Amino acid sequence: PLPAVGPSSPIHIVWNHRWEYDKGPDLLLAVCLELERTRCSYQISILGQKFRKIPNEFMEIKLKFQHRLRHWGYVEEVDAYHAILSRAHIALSTALHDFQGLAIMEAVQFNCIPIVPDHLAYREFLGEGAIFYTPDGDISKTAKIIAELIGAIDIESYGPVSVENLGIERLLPQYEAWFRKVLVDGADGA
């Protein structure tokens, strides 16, 4: 179950991606600005690996939203990282592209509600349990849509999103059958 939300415990958003331009730091900043504008009660944990060139938006978020930051930066220990995810309500993706969506899948395993862009592969592995937004090319408008989605979520009644269909128990037999078929067909010269 998700942690309770109330006056003393605001919505906890986690953004757990690499700190690079392709993960949409400009949209993340715009979402924070919009949440402030609407006076949303929230805290945010900005997690993920940093590299040599960190987009400027991250420093701006750190300076402008220090009062909202629950955690900042990469978490070395897996148990500590999982503890942060287990205390979060929402996992937000602002990614421009995502090949596997591992960060969101990790958060979903800890019952975070995923808010993700609809133009990526998230729908394929999260199904209808996720909350999707459609970026329209205008960062301010997209940030407003995301902030509205965050503000409208009824945390207490939201059910967990299942990623069990992606587990080894389910996928291994499918892969084994596929490899057997390829090997057999390949042996026949097909």
JSON list of C-alpha atoms in Angstrom, two decimals:
[
{"chain": "A", "resi": 1, "resn": "PRO", "atom": "CA", "xyz": [0.00, 0.00, 0.00]},
{"chain": "A", "resi": 2, "resn": "LEU", "atom": "CA", "xyz": [1.01, 3.57, -0.63]},
{"chain": "A", "resi": 3, "resn": "PRO", "atom": "CA", "xyz": [1.91, 5.87, 2.28]},
{"chain": "A", "resi": 4, "resn": "ALA", "atom": "CA", "xyz": [-0.92, 8.09, 3.49]},
{"chain": "A", "resi": 5, "resn": "VAL", "atom": "CA", "xyz": [-1.26, 11.63, 2.16]},
{"chain": "A", "resi": 6, "resn": "GLY", "atom": "CA", "xyz": [-2.30, 14.47, 4.43]},
{"chain": "A", "resi": 7, "resn": "PRO", "atom": "CA", "xyz": [-1.37, 17.92, 5.69]},
{"chain": "A", "resi": 8, "resn": "SER", "atom": "CA", "xyz": [1.75, 16.61, 7.40]},
{"chain": "A", "resi": 9, "resn": "SER", "atom": "CA", "xyz": [2.61, 14.12, 4.64]},
{"chain": "A", "resi": 10, "resn": "PRO", "atom": "CA", "xyz": [2.35, 15.61, 1.15]},
{"chain": "A", "resi": 11, "resn": "ILE", "atom": "CA", "xyz": [2.41, 13.67, -2.11]},
{"chain": "A", "resi": 12, "resn": "HIS", "atom": "CA", "xyz": [5.89, 12.28, -2.66]},
{"chain": "A", "resi": 13, "resn": "ILE", "atom": "CA", "xyz": [7.01, 12.25, -6.30]},
{"chain": "A", "resi": 14, "resn": "VAL", "atom": "CA", "xyz": [10.07, 10.33, -7.36]},
{"chain": "A", "resi": 15, "resn": "TRP", "atom": "CA", "xyz": [12.01, 11.07, -10.55]},
{"chain": "A", "resi": 16, "resn": "ASN", "atom": "CA", "xyz": [14.57, 8.27, -10.87]},
{"chain": "A", "resi": 17, "resn": "HIS", "atom": "CA", "xyz": [16.34, 8.61, -14.21]},
{"chain": "A", "resi": 18, "resn": "ARG", "atom": "CA", "xyz": [19.79, 9.40, -15.56]},
{"chain": "A", "resi": 19, "resn": "TRP", "atom": "CA", "xyz": [20.57, 13.12, -15.31]},
{"chain": "A", "resi": 20, "resn": "GLU", "atom": "CA", "xyz": [20.80, 13.67, -19.03]},
{"chain": "A", "resi": 21, "resn": "TYR", "atom": "CA", "xyz": [19.02, 15.77, -21.64]},
{"chain": "A", "resi": 22, "resn": "ASP", "atom": "CA", "xyz": [17.08, 12.83, -23.13]},
{"chain": "A", "resi": 23, "resn": "LYS", "atom": "CA", "xyz": [15.28, 12.33, -19.81]},
{"chain": "A", "resi": 24, "resn": "GLY", "atom": "CA", "xyz": [13.55, 15.71, -20.08]},
{"chain": "A", "resi": 25, "resn": "PRO", "atom": "CA", "xyz": [15.02, 17.84, -17.29]},
{"chain": "A", "resi": 26, "resn": "ASP", "atom": "CA", "xyz": [13.43, 20.92, -18.90]},
{"chain": "A", "resi": 27, "resn": "LEU", "atom": "CA", "xyz": [9.98, 19.34, -18.51]},
{"chain": "A", "resi": 28, "resn": "LEU", "atom": "CA", "xyz": [10.81, 18.24, -14.95]},
{"chain": "A", "resi": 29, "resn": "LEU", "atom": "CA", "xyz": [11.68, 21.84, -14.06]},
{"chain": "A", "resi": 30, "resn": "ALA", "atom": "CA", "xyz": [8.49, 23.08, -15.71]},
{"chain": "A", "resi": 31, "resn": "VAL", "atom": "CA", "xyz": [6.44, 20.54, -13.74]},
{"chain": "A", "resi": 32, "resn": "CYS", "atom": "CA", "xyz": [8.00, 21.74, -10.46]},
{"chain": "A", "resi": 33, "resn": "LEU", "atom": "CA", "xyz": [7.25, 25.34, -11.40]},
{"chain": "A", "resi": 34, "resn": "GLU", "atom": "CA", "xyz": [3.65, 24.45, -12.24]},
{"chain": "A", "resi": 35, "resn": "LEU", "atom": "CA", "xyz": [3.16, 22.50, -9.01]},
{"chain": "A", "resi": 36, "resn": "GLU", "atom": "CA", "xyz": [4.42, 25.55, -7.11]},
{"chain": "A", "resi": 37, "resn": "ARG", "atom": "CA", "xyz": [2.13, 27.86, -9.08]},
{"chain": "A", "resi": 38, "resn": "THR", "atom": "CA", "xyz": [-0.88, 25.69, -8.18]},
{"chain": "A", "resi": 39, "resn": "ARG", "atom": "CA", "xyz": [0.25, 25.46, -4.55]},
{"chain": "A", "resi": 40, "resn": "CYS", "atom": "CA", "xyz": [0.25, 21.67, -4.67]},
{"chain": "A", "resi": 41, "resn": "SER", "atom": "CA", "xyz": [1.43, 20.02, -1.46]},
{"chain": "A", "resi": 42, "resn": "TYR", "atom": "CA", "xyz": [4.28, 17.80, -2.62]},
{"chain": "A", "resi": 43, "resn": "GLN", "atom": "CA", "xyz": [7.82, 16.68, -2.05]},
{"chain": "A", "resi": 44, "resn": "ILE", "atom": "CA", "xyz": [10.13, 15.30, -4.70]},
{"chain": "A", "resi": 45, "resn": "SER", "atom": "CA", "xyz": [13.08, 12.95, -4.75]},
{"chain": "A", "resi": 46, "resn": "ILE", "atom": "CA", "xyz": [15.39, 13.49, -7.71]},
{"chain": "A", "resi": 47, "resn": "LEU", "atom": "CA", "xyz": [17.36, 10.27, -8.00]},
{"chain": "A", "resi": 48, "resn": "GLY", "atom": "CA", "xyz": [19.54, 8.80, -10.69]},
{"chain": "A", "resi": 49, "resn": "GLN", "atom": "CA", "xyz": [23.04, 8.72, -11.98]},
{"chain": "A", "resi": 50, "resn": "LYS", "atom": "CA", "xyz": [24.91, 11.92, -12.83]},
{"chain": "A", "resi": 51, "resn": "PHE", "atom": "CA", "xyz": [27.50, 12.26, -15.53]},
{"chain": "A", "resi": 52, "resn": "ARG", "atom": "CA", "xyz": [30.17, 14.85, -16.36]},
{"chain": "A", "resi": 53, "resn": "LYS", "atom": "CA", "xyz": [27.81, 17.28, -18.08]},
{"chain": "A", "resi": 54, "resn": "ILE", "atom": "CA", "xyz": [24.73, 17.82, -15.94]},
{"chain": "A", "resi": 55, "resn": "PRO", "atom": "CA", "xyz": [21.91, 19.77, -17.57]},
{"chain": "A", "resi": 56, "resn": "ASN", "atom": "CA", "xyz": [21.46, 23.23, -15.97]},
{"chain": "A", "resi": 57, "resn": "GLU", "atom": "CA", "xyz": [17.85, 22.46, -15.07]},
{"chain": "A", "resi": 58, "resn": "PHE", "atom": "CA", "xyz": [18.97, 20.20, -12.25]},
{"chain": "A", "resi": 59, "resn": "MET", "atom": "CA", "xyz": [20.87, 22.98, -10.49]},
{"chain": "A", "resi": 60, "resn": "GLU", "atom": "CA", "xyz": [17.91, 25.29, -10.98]},
{"chain": "A", "resi": 61, "resn": "ILE", "atom": "CA", "xyz": [15.60, 22.69, -9.42]},
{"chain": "A", "resi": 62, "resn": "LYS", "atom": "CA", "xyz": [17.98, 22.27, -6.49]},
{"chain": "A", "resi": 63, "resn": "LEU", "atom": "CA", "xyz": [18.15, 26.04, -5.90]},
{"chain": "A", "resi": 64, "resn": "LYS", "atom": "CA", "xyz": [14.46, 26.88, -6.42]},
{"chain": "A", "resi": 65, "resn": "PHE", "atom": "CA", "xyz": [12.89, 23.83, -4.82]},
{"chain": "A", "resi": 66, "resn": "GLN", "atom": "CA", "xyz": [15.17, 23.01, -1.92]},
{"chain": "A", "resi": 67, "resn": "HIS", "atom": "CA", "xyz": [12.11, 23.19, 0.36]},
{"chain": "A", "resi": 68, "resn": "ARG", "atom": "CA", "xyz": [10.46, 20.42, -1.71]},
{"chain": "A", "resi": 69, "resn": "LEU", "atom": "CA", "xyz": [13.42, 18.05, -2.02]},
{"chain": "A", "resi": 70, "resn": "ARG", "atom": "CA", "xyz": [13.18, 14.88, 0.04]},
{"chain": "A", "resi": 71, "resn": "HIS", "atom": "CA", "xyz": [16.21, 13.29, -1.58]},
{"chain": "A", "resi": 72, "resn": "TRP", "atom": "CA", "xyz": [18.73, 14.61, -4.09]},
{"chain": "A", "resi": 73, "resn": "GLY", "atom": "CA", "xyz": [21.12, 12.53, -6.19]},
{"chain": "A", "resi": 74, "resn": "TYR", "atom": "CA", "xyz": [22.27, 9.02, -6.80]},
{"chain": "A", "resi": 75, "resn": "VAL", "atom": "CA", "xyz": [21.69, 6.45, -4.06]},
{"chain": "A", "resi": 76, "resn": "GLU", "atom": "CA", "xyz": [24.58, 3.99, -3.76]},
{"chain": "A", "resi": 77, "resn": "GLU", "atom": "CA", "xyz": [22.93, 1.37, -1.58]},
{"chain": "A", "resi": 78, "resn": "VAL", "atom": "CA", "xyz": [20.17, -0.65, -3.21]},
{"chain": "A", "resi": 79, "resn": "ASP", "atom": "CA", "xyz": [18.24, -1.01, 0.07]},
{"chain": "A", "resi": 80, "resn": "ALA", "atom": "CA", "xyz": [18.30, 2.76, 0.62]},
{"chain": "A", "resi": 81, "resn": "TYR", "atom": "CA", "xyz": [17.11, 3.34, -2.96]},
{"chain": "A", "resi": 82, "resn": "HIS", "atom": "CA", "xyz": [14.29, 0.84, -2.50]},
{"chain": "A", "resi": 83, "resn": "ALA", "atom": "CA", "xyz": [13.33, 2.52, 0.79]},
{"chain": "A", "resi": 84, "resn": "ILE", "atom": "CA", "xyz": [12.90, 5.84, -1.02]},
{"chain": "A", "resi": 85, "resn": "LEU", "atom": "CA", "xyz": [10.77, 4.20, -3.71]},
{"chain": "A", "resi": 86, "resn": "SER", "atom": "CA", "xyz": [8.64, 2.47, -1.08]},
{"chain": "A", "resi": 87, "resn": "ARG", "atom": "CA", "xyz": [7.84, 5.84, 0.55]},
{"chain": "A", "resi": 88, "resn": "ALA", "atom": "CA", "xyz": [6.93, 7.55, -2.72]},
{"chain": "A", "resi": 89, "resn": "HIS", "atom": "CA", "xyz": [3.45, 7.87, -4.20]},
{"chain": "A", "resi": 90, "resn": "ILE", "atom": "CA", "xyz": [4.20, 8.80, -7.79]},
{"chain": "A", "resi": 91, "resn": "ALA", "atom": "CA", "xyz": [6.96, 7.86, -10.23]},
{"chain": "A", "resi": 92, "resn": "LEU", "atom": "CA", "xyz": [7.25, 10.54, -12.90]},
{"chain": "A", "resi": 93, "resn": "SER", "atom": "CA", "xyz": [8.89, 10.11, -16.27]},
{"chain": "A", "resi": 94, "resn": "THR", "atom": "CA", "xyz": [9.63, 13.15, -18.40]},
{"chain": "A", "resi": 95, "resn": "ALA", "atom": "CA", "xyz": [11.77, 11.12, -20.80]},
{"chain": "A", "resi": 96, "resn": "LEU", "atom": "CA", "xyz": [11.99, 11.96, -24.48]},
{"chain": "A", "resi": 97, "resn": "HIS", "atom": "CA", "xyz": [12.82, 8.32, -25.18]},
{"chain": "A", "resi": 98, "resn": "ASP", "atom": "CA", "xyz": [13.21, 5.24, -23.06]},
{"chain": "A", "resi": 99, "resn": "PHE", "atom": "CA", "xyz": [14.32, 1.88, -24.39]},
{"chain": "A", "resi": 100, "resn": "GLN", "atom": "CA", "xyz": [13.28, -0.30, -21.48]},
{"chain": "A", "resi": 101, "resn": "GLY", "atom": "CA", "xyz": [11.73, 1.91, -18.82]},
{"chain": "A", "resi": 102, "resn": "LEU", "atom": "CA", "xyz": [13.65, 0.18, -16.04]},
{"chain": "A", "resi": 103, "resn": "ALA", "atom": "CA", "xyz": [13.48, 3.14, -13.65]},
{"chain": "A", "resi": 104, "resn": "ILE", "atom": "CA", "xyz": [9.70, 3.26, -13.88]},
{"chain": "A", "resi": 105, "resn": "MET", "atom": "CA", "xyz": [9.39, -0.53, -13.61]},
{"chain": "A", "resi": 106, "resn": "GLU", "atom": "CA", "xyz": [11.50, -0.45, -10.44]},
{"chain": "A", "resi": 107, "resn": "ALA", "atom": "CA", "xyz": [9.27, 2.23, -8.93]},
{"chain": "A", "resi": 108, "resn": "VAL", "atom": "CA", "xyz": [6.11, 0.36, -9.90]},
{"chain": "A", "resi": 109, "resn": "GLN", "atom": "CA", "xyz": [7.41, -2.71, -8.05]},
{"chain": "A", "resi": 110, "resn": "PHE", "atom": "CA", "xyz": [7.27, -0.52, -4.93]},
{"chain": "A", "resi": 111, "resn": "ASN", "atom": "CA", "xyz": [3.66, 0.53, -5.72]},
{"chain": "A", "resi": 112, "resn": "CYS", "atom": "CA", "xyz": [4.46, 3.97, -7.09]},
{"chain": "A", "resi": 113, "resn": "ILE", "atom": "CA", "xyz": [1.78, 5.31, -9.42]},
{"chain": "A", "resi": 114, "resn": "PRO", "atom": "CA", "xyz": [3.46, 5.84, -12.80]},
{"chain": "A", "resi": 115, "resn": "ILE", "atom": "CA", "xyz": [2.83, 9.08, -14.67]},
{"chain": "A", "resi": 116, "resn": "VAL", "atom": "CA", "xyz": [4.49, 8.57, -18.01]},
{"chain": "A", "resi": 117, "resn": "PRO", "atom": "CA", "xyz": [4.50, 9.92, -21.59]},
{"chain": "A", "resi": 118, "resn": "ASP", "atom": "CA", "xyz": [2.15, 8.08, -23.91]},
{"chain": "A", "resi": 119, "resn": "HIS", "atom": "CA", "xyz": [4.46, 8.20, -26.94]},
{"chain": "A", "resi": 120, "resn": "LEU", "atom": "CA", "xyz": [6.96, 5.73, -25.47]},
{"chain": "A", "resi": 121, "resn": "ALA", "atom": "CA", "xyz": [6.73, 1.97, -24.83]},
{"chain": "A", "resi": 122, "resn": "TYR", "atom": "CA", "xyz": [5.33, 2.31, -21.30]},
{"chain": "A", "resi": 123, "resn": "ARG", "atom": "CA", "xyz": [1.80, 1.30, -22.36]},
{"chain": "A", "resi": 124, "resn": "GLU", "atom": "CA", "xyz": [3.16, -2.03, -23.62]},
{"chain": "A", "resi": 125, "resn": "PHE", "atom": "CA", "xyz": [4.46, -3.12, -20.23]},
{"chain": "A", "resi": 126, "resn": "LEU", "atom": "CA", "xyz": [2.35, -1.08, -17.80]},
{"chain": "A", "resi": 127, "resn": "GLY", "atom": "CA", "xyz": [-1.02, -1.46, -19.49]},
{"chain": "A", "resi": 128, "resn": "GLU", "atom": "CA", "xyz": [-3.91, 0.72, -18.46]},
{"chain": "A", "resi": 129, "resn": "GLY", "atom": "CA", "xyz": [-2.78, 0.95, -14.83]},
{"chain": "A", "resi": 130, "resn": "ALA", "atom": "CA", "xyz": [-0.43, 3.82, -15.57]},
{"chain": "A", "resi": 131, "resn": "ILE", "atom": "CA", "xyz": [-1.44, 7.44, -15.97]},
{"chain": "A", "resi": 132, "resn": "PHE", "atom": "CA", "xyz": [-0.42, 8.65, -19.41]},
{"chain": "A", "resi": 133, "resn": "TYR", "atom": "CA", "xyz": [0.11, 12.15, -20.72]},
{"chain": "A", "resi": 134, "resn": "THR", "atom": "CA", "xyz": [0.65, 13.23, -24.29]},
{"chain": "A", "resi": 135, "resn": "PRO", "atom": "CA", "xyz": [3.40, 15.81, -24.80]},
{"chain": "A", "resi": 136, "resn": "ASP", "atom": "CA", "xyz": [2.25, 18.37, -27.34]},
{"chain": "A", "resi": 137, "resn": "GLY", "atom": "CA", "xyz": [5.57, 20.09, -28.04]},
{"chain": "A", "resi": 138, "resn": "ASP", "atom": "CA", "xyz": [4.88, 22.96, -25.64]},
{"chain": "A", "resi": 139, "resn": "ILE", "atom": "CA", "xyz": [6.69, 22.30, -22.36]},
{"chain": "A", "resi": 140, "resn": "SER", "atom": "CA", "xyz": [4.52, 24.69, -20.34]},
{"chain": "A", "resi": 141, "resn": "LYS", "atom": "CA", "xyz": [1.30, 23.09, -21.55]},
{"chain": "A", "resi": 142, "resn": "THR", "atom": "CA", "xyz": [2.65, 19.59, -20.94]},
{"chain": "A", "resi": 143, "resn": "ALA", "atom": "CA", "xyz": [3.80, 20.58, -17.44]},
{"chain": "A", "resi": 144, "resn": "LYS", "atom": "CA", "xyz": [0.33, 21.93, -16.71]},
{"chain": "A", "resi": 145, "resn": "ILE", "atom": "CA", "xyz": [-1.22, 18.63, -17.85]},
{"chain": "A", "resi": 146, "resn": "ILE", "atom": "CA", "xyz": [1.15, 16.64, -15.62]},
{"chain": "A", "resi": 147, "resn": "ALA", "atom": "CA", "xyz": [0.52, 18.92, -12.63]},
{"chain": "A", "resi": 148, "resn": "GLU", "atom": "CA", "xyz": [-3.23, 18.51, -13.13]},
{"chain": "A", "resi": 149, "resn": "LEU", "atom": "CA", "xyz": [-2.83, 14.74, -13.23]},
{"chain": "A", "resi": 150, "resn": "ILE", "atom": "CA", "xyz": [-0.79, 14.79, -10.03]},
{"chain": "A", "resi": 151, "resn": "GLY", "atom": "CA", "xyz": [-3.36, 17.01, -8.31]},
{"chain": "A", "resi": 152, "resn": "ALA", "atom": "CA", "xyz": [-6.27, 14.80, -9.38]},
{"chain": "A", "resi": 153, "resn": "ILE", "atom": "CA", "xyz": [-4.90, 11.45, -8.18]},
{"chain": "A", "resi": 154, "resn": "ASP", "atom": "CA", "xyz": [-6.81, 9.83, -5.35]},
{"chain": "A", "resi": 155, "resn": "ILE", "atom": "CA", "xyz": [-3.82, 8.14, -3.72]},
{"chain": "A", "resi": 156, "resn": "GLU", "atom": "CA", "xyz": [-5.88, 6.06, -1.27]},
{"chain": "A", "resi": 157, "resn": "SER", "atom": "CA", "xyz": [-8.03, 4.43, -3.95]},
{"chain": "A", "resi": 158, "resn": "TYR", "atom": "CA", "xyz": [-5.36, 3.87, -6.59]},
{"chain": "A", "resi": 159, "resn": "GLY", "atom": "CA", "xyz": [-4.52, 0.19, -7.05]},
{"chain": "A", "resi": 160, "resn": "PRO", "atom": "CA", "xyz": [-1.00, -1.06, -7.73]},
{"chain": "A", "resi": 161, "resn": "VAL", "atom": "CA", "xyz": [0.16, -1.52, -11.31]},
{"chain": "A", "resi": 162, "resn": "SER", "atom": "CA", "xyz": [1.33, -5.04, -12.01]},
{"chain": "A", "resi": 163, "resn": "VAL", "atom": "CA", "xyz": [4.49, -5.85, -13.94]},
{"chain": "A", "resi": 164, "resn": "GLU", "atom": "CA", "xyz": [4.25, -9.58, -13.16]},
{"chain": "A", "resi": 165, "resn": "ASN", "atom": "CA", "xyz": [3.82, -10.27, -16.87]},
{"chain": "A", "resi": 166, "resn": "LEU", "atom": "CA", "xyz": [7.47, -9.19, -17.25]},
{"chain": "A", "resi": 167, "resn": "GLY", "atom": "CA", "xyz": [8.85, -11.56, -14.63]},
{"chain": "A", "resi": 168, "resn": "ILE", "atom": "CA", "xyz": [11.24, -14.38, -15.43]},
{"chain": "A", "resi": 169, "resn": "GLU", "atom": "CA", "xyz": [8.61, -16.98, -14.48]},
{"chain": "A", "resi": 170, "resn": "ARG", "atom": "CA", "xyz": [6.36, -15.74, -17.26]},
{"chain": "A", "resi": 171, "resn": "LEU", "atom": "CA", "xyz": [8.90, -14.75, -19.91]},
{"chain": "A", "resi": 172, "resn": "LEU", "atom": "CA", "xyz": [11.35, -17.64, -19.67]},
{"chain": "A", "resi": 173, "resn": "PRO", "atom": "CA", "xyz": [8.99, -20.25, -21.17]},
{"chain": "A", "resi": 174, "resn": "GLN", "atom": "CA", "xyz": [8.12, -17.83, -23.99]},
{"chain": "A", "resi": 175, "resn": "TYR", "atom": "CA", "xyz": [11.79, -17.21, -24.76]},
{"chain": "A", "resi": 176, "resn": "GLU", "atom": "CA", "xyz": [12.62, -20.91, -24.57]},
{"chain": "A", "resi": 177, "resn": "ALA", "atom": "CA", "xyz": [9.82, -21.72, -27.06]},
{"chain": "A", "resi": 178, "resn": "TRP", "atom": "CA", "xyz": [10.99, -18.92, -29.35]},
{"chain": "A", "resi": 179, "resn": "PHE", "atom": "CA", "xyz": [14.62, -20.08, -29.28]},
{"chain": "A", "resi": 180, "resn": "ARG", "atom": "CA", "xyz": [13.57, -23.70, -29.86]},
{"chain": "A", "resi": 181, "resn": "LYS", "atom": "CA", "xyz": [11.53, -22.62, -32.87]},
{"chain": "A", "resi": 182, "resn": "VAL", "atom": "CA", "xyz": [14.38, -20.53, -34.28]},
{"chain": "A", "resi": 183, "resn": "LEU", "atom": "CA", "xyz": [16.88, -23.35, -33.79]},
{"chain": "A", "resi": 184, "resn": "VAL", "atom": "CA", "xyz": [14.56, -25.97, -35.31]},
{"chain": "A", "resi": 185, "resn": "ASP", "atom": "CA", "xyz": [13.55, -23.75, -38.24]},
{"chain": "A", "resi": 186, "resn": "GLY", "atom": "CA", "xyz": [17.17, -22.77, -38.74]},
{"chain": "A", "resi": 187, "resn": "ALA", "atom": "CA", "xyz": [18.22, -26.44, -38.81]},
{"chain": "A", "resi": 188, "resn": "ASP", "atom": "CA", "xyz": [15.69, -27.05, -41.61]},
{"chain": "A", "resi": 189, "resn": "GLY", "atom": "CA", "xyz": [17.25, -24.30, -43.68]},
{"chain": "A", "resi": 190, "resn": "ALA", "atom": "CA", "xyz": [14.32, -21.92, -43.23]}
]
